[in-house]
PDB file of C-alpha atoms in Angstrom:
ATOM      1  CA  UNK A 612       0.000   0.000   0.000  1.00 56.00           C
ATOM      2  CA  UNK A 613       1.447   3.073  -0.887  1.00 51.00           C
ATOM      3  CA  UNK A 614      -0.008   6.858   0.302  1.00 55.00           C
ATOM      4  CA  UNK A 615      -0.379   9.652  -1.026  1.00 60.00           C
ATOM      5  CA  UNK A 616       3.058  11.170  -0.791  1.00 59.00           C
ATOM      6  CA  UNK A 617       4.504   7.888  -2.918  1.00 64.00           C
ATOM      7  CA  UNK A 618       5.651   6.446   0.638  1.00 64.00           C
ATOM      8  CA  UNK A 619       4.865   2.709   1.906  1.00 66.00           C
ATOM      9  CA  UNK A 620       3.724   2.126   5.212  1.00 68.00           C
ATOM     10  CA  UNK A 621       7.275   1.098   6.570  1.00 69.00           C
ATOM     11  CA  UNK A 622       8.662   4.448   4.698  1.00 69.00           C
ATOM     12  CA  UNK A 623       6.306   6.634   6.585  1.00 64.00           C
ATOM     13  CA  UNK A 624       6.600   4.678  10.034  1.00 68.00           C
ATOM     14  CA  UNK A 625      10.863   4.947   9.563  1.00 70.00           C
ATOM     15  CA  UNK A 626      10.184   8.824   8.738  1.00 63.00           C
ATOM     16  CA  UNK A 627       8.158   9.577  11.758  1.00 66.00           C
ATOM     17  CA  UNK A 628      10.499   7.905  14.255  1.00 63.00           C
ATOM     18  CA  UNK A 629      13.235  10.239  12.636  1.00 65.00           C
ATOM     19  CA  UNK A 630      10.771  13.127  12.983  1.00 60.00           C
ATOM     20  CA  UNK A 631      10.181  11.724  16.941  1.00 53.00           C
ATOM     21  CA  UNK A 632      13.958  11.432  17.428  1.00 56.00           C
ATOM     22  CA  UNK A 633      14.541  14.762  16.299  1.00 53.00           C
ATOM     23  CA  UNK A 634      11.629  16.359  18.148  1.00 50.00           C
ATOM     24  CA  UNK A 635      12.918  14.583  21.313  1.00 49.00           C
ATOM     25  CA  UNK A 636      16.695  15.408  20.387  1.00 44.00           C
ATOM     26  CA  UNK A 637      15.587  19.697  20.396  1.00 48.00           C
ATOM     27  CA  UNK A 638      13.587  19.226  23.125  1.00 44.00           C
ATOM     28  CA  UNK A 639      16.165  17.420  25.155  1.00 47.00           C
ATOM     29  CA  UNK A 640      18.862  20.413  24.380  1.00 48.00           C
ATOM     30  CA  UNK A 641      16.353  23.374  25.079  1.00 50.00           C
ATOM     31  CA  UNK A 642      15.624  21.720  28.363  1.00 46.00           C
ATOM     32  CA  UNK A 643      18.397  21.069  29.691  1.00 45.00           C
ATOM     33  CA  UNK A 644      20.403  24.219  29.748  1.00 48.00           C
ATOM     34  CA  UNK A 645      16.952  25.887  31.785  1.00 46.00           C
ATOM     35  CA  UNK A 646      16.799  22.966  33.620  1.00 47.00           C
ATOM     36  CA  UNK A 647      20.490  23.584  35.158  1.00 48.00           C
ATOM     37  CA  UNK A 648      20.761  27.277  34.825  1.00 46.00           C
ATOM     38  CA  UNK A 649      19.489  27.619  38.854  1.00 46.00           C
ATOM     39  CA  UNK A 650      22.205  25.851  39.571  1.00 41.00           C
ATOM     40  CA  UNK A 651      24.437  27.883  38.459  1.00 43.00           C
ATOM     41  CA  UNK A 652      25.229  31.393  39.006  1.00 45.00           C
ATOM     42  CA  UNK A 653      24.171  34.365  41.240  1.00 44.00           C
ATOM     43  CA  UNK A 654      21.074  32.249  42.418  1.00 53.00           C
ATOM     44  CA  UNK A 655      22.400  29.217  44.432  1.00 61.00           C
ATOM     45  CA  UNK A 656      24.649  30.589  45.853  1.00 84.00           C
ATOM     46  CA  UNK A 657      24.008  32.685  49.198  1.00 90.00           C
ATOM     47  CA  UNK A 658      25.707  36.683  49.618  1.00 94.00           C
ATOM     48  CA  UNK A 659      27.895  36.240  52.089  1.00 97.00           C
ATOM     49  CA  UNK A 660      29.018  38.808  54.675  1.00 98.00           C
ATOM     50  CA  UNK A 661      32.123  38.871  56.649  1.00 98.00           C
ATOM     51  CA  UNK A 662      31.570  40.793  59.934  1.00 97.00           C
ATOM     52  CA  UNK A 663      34.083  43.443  60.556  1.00 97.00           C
ATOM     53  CA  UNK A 664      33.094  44.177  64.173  1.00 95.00           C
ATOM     54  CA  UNK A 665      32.779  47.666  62.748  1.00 97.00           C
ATOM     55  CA  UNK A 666      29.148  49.640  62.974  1.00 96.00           C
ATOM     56  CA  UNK A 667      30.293  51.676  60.396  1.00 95.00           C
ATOM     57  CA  UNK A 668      31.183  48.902  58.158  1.00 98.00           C
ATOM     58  CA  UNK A 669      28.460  45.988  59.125  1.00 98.00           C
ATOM     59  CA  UNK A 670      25.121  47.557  58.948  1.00 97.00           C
ATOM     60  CA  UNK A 671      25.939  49.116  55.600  1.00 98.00           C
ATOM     61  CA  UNK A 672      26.966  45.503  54.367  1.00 98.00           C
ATOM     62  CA  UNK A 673      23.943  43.663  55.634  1.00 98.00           C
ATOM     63  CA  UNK A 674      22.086  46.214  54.383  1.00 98.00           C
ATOM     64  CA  UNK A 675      22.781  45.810  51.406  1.00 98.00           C
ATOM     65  CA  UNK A 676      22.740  42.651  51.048  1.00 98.00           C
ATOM     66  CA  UNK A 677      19.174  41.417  52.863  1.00 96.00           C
ATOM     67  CA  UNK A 678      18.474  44.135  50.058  1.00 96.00           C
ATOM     68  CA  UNK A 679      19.140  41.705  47.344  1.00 96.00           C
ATOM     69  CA  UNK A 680      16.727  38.963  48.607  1.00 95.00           C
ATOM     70  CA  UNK A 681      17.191  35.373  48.709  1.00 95.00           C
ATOM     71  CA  UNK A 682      19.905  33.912  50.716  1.00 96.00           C
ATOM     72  CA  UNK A 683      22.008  36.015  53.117  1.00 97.00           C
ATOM     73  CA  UNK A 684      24.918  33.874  55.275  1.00 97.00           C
ATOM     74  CA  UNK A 685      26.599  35.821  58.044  1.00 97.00           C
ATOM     75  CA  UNK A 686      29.831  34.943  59.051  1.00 97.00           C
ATOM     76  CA  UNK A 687      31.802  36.185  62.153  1.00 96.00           C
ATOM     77  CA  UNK A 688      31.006  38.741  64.626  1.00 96.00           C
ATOM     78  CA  UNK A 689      29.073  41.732  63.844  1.00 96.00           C
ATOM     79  CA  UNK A 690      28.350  45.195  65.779  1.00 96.00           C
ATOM     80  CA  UNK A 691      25.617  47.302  65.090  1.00 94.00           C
ATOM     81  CA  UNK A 692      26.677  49.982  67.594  1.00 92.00           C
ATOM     82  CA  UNK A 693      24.048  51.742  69.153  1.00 88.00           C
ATOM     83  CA  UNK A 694      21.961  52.637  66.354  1.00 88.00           C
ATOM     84  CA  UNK A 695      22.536  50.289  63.320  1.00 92.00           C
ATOM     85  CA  UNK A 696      19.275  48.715  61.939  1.00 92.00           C
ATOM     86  CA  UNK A 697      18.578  46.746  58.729  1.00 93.00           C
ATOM     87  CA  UNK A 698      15.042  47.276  56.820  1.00 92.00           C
ATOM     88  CA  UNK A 699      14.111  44.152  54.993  1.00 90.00           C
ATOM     89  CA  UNK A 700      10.899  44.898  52.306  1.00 89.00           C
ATOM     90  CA  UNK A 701      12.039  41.944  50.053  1.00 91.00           C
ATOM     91  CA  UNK A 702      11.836  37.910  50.641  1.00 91.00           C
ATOM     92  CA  UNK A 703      15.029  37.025  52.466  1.00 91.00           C
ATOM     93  CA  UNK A 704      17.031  34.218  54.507  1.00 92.00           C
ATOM     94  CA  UNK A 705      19.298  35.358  56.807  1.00 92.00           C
ATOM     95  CA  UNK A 706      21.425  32.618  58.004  1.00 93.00           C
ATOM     96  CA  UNK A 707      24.559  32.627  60.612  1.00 93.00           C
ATOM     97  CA  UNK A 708      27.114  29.887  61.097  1.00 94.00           C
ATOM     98  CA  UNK A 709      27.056  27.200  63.147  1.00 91.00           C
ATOM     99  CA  UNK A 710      29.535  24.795  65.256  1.00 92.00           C
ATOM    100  CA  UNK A 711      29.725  21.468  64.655  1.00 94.00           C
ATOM    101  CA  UNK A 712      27.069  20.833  67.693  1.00 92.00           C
ATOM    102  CA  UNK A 713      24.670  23.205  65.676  1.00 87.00           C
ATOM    103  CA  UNK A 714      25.423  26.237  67.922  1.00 87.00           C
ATOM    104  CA  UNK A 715      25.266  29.923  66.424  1.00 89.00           C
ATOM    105  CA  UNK A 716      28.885  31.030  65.718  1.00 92.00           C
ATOM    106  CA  UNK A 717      27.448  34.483  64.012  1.00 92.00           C
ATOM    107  CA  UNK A 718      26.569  37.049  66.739  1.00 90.00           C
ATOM    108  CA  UNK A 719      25.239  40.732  66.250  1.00 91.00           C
ATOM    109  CA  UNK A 720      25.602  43.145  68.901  1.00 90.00           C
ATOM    110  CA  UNK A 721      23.920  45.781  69.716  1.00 87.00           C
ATOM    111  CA  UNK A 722      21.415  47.289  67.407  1.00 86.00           C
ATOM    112  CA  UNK A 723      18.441  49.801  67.159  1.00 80.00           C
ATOM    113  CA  UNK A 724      16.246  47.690  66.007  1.00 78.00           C
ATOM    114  CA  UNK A 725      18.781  45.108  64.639  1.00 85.00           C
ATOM    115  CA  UNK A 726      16.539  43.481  61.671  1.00 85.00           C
ATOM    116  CA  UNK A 727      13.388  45.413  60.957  1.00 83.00           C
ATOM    117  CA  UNK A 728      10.381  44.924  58.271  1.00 81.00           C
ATOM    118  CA  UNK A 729       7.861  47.951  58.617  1.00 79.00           C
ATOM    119  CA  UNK A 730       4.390  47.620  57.894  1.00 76.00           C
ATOM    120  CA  UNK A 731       3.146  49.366  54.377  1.00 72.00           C
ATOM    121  CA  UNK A 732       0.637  51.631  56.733  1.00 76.00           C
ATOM    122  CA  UNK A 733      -1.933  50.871  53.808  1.00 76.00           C
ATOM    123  CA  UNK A 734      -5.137  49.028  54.417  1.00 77.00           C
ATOM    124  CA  UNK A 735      -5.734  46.899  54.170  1.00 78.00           C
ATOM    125  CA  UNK A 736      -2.213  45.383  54.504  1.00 72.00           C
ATOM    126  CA  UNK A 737      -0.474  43.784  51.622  1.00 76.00           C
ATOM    127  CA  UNK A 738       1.025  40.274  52.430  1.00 77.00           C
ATOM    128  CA  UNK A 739       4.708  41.418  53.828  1.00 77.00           C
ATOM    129  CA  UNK A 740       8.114  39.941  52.683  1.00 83.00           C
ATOM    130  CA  UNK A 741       9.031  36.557  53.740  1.00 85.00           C
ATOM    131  CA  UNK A 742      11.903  36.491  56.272  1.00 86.00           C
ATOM    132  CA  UNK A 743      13.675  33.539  58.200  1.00 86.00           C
ATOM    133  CA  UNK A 744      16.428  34.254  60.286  1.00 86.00           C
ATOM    134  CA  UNK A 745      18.753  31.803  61.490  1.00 88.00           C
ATOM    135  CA  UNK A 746      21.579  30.677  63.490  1.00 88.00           C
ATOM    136  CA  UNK A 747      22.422  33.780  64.914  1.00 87.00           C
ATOM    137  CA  UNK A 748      23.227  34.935  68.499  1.00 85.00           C
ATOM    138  CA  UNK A 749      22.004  38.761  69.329  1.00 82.00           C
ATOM    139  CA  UNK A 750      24.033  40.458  72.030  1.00 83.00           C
ATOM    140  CA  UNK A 751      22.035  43.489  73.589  1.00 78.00           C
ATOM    141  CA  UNK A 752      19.620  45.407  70.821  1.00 66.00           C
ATOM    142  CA  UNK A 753      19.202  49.109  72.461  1.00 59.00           C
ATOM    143  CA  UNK A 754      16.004  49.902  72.057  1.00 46.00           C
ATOM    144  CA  UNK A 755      12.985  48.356  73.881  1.00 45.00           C
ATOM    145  CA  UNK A 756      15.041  45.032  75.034  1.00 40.00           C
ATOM    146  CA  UNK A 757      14.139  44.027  70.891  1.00 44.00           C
ATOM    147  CA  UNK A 758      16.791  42.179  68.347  1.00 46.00           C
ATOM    148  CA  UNK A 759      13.973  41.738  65.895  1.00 59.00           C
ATOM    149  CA  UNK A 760      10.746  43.279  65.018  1.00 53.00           C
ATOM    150  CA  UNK A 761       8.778  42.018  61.937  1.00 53.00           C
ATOM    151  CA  UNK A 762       5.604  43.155  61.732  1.00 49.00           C
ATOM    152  CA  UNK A 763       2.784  42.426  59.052  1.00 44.00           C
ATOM    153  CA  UNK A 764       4.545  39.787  57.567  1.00 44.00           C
ATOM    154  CA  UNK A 765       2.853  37.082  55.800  1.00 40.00           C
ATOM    155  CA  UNK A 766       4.959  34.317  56.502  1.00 37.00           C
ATOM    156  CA  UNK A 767       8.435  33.995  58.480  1.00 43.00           C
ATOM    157  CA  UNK A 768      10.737  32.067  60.859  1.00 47.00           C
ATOM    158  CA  UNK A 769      12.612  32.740  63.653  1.00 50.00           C
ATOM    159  CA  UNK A 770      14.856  29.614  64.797  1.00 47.00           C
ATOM    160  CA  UNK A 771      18.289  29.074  66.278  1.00 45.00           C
ATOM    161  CA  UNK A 772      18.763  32.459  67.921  1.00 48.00           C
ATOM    162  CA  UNK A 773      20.374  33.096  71.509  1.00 46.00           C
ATOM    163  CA  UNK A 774      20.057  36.577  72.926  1.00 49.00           C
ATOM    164  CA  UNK A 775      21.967  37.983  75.595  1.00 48.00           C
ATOM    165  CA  UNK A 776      21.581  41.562  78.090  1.00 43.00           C
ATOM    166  CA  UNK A 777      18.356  41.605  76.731  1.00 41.00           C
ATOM    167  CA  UNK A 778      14.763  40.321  75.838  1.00 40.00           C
ATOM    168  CA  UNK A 779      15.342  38.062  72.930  1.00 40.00           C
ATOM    169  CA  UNK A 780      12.654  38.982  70.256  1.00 45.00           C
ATOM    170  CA  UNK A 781       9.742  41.436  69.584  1.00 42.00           C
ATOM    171  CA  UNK A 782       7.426  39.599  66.936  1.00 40.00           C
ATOM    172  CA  UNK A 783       4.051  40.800  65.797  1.00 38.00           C
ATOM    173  CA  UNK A 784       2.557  38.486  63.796  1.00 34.00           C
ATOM    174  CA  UNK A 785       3.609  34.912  62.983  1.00 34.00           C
ATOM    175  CA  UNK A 786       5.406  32.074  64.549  1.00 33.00           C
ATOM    176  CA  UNK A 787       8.754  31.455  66.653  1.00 33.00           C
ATOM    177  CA  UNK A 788      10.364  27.825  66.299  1.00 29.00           C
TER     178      UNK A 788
END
């Protein structure tokens, strides 16, 4: 039997495997670049801060980068003198070190408000950012015995923190673990 096109039935079958092997061929090298691209790059990996033990120099770095979003890893000891304060507005993980028993090795002292997400004041409220903080030991915010003060947020966590001179968190909304 012979179609249209002058082909046999075992022609047309042998031409549309070719035409499956190639569709599965471009499909299999479009894919897989996007597939591995997050793996790669800016994205997987975490901004990491030194601390300097410097107000002057560790706010300003922390600052800028919770302001990049994503994955933030402190490392070392930071001071956030008497009036340092980070804003976060954008989804962020901030992460200290650890020992090997799982202990904070990242600690923060001092501190306005050390880490602080303001509400939007409109209503009503828009769902916040989402922040987890982690791993990190605060040493003595100034202001109202508070490290941390997250208010409005939609979803965050607070885990693996040890505070010292002072109350260990103001939260507003949400849940401590």
């Amino acid at each position: 039997m012979r179609f249209s096109s002058g082909c046999s039935i075992a022609e047309e079958e042998t031409a549309i495997k070719r035409s499956a092997r190639s569709y599965t061929l471009t499909l299999t090298l479009l894919c897989v670049p996007l597939t591995l691209a997050p793996l790669s790059g800016a994205e997987s990996q975490p901004a990491a801060v030194e601390g300097k033990h410097d107000p002057a120099v560790d706010v300003q770095a922390v600052q800028k980068a919770v302001d990049q979003g994503g994955t933030v890893l402190l490392k070392g000891r930071f001071d956030f003198g008497d009036k340092g304060s980070v804003t976060i507005t954008k989804d962020v993980n901030v992460l200290g070190e650890t020992d090997e028993r799982g202990a904070p090795r990242t600690t923060i002292r001092g501190g306005y408000y050390t880490f602080h997400s303001p509400p939007t004041g409109q209503t009503p409220p828009p769902p916040g950012p989402k922040i987890a903080i982690k791993n990190i030991h605060f040493d003595g915010a100034l202001v109202r015995n508070n490290q941390v003060v997250i208010e409005g947020q939609e979803a965050w966590c607070i885990r693996g923190e040890r505070a010292r001179n002072r109350e260990a968190l103001h939260l507003r909304s949400g849940c401590t673990l």
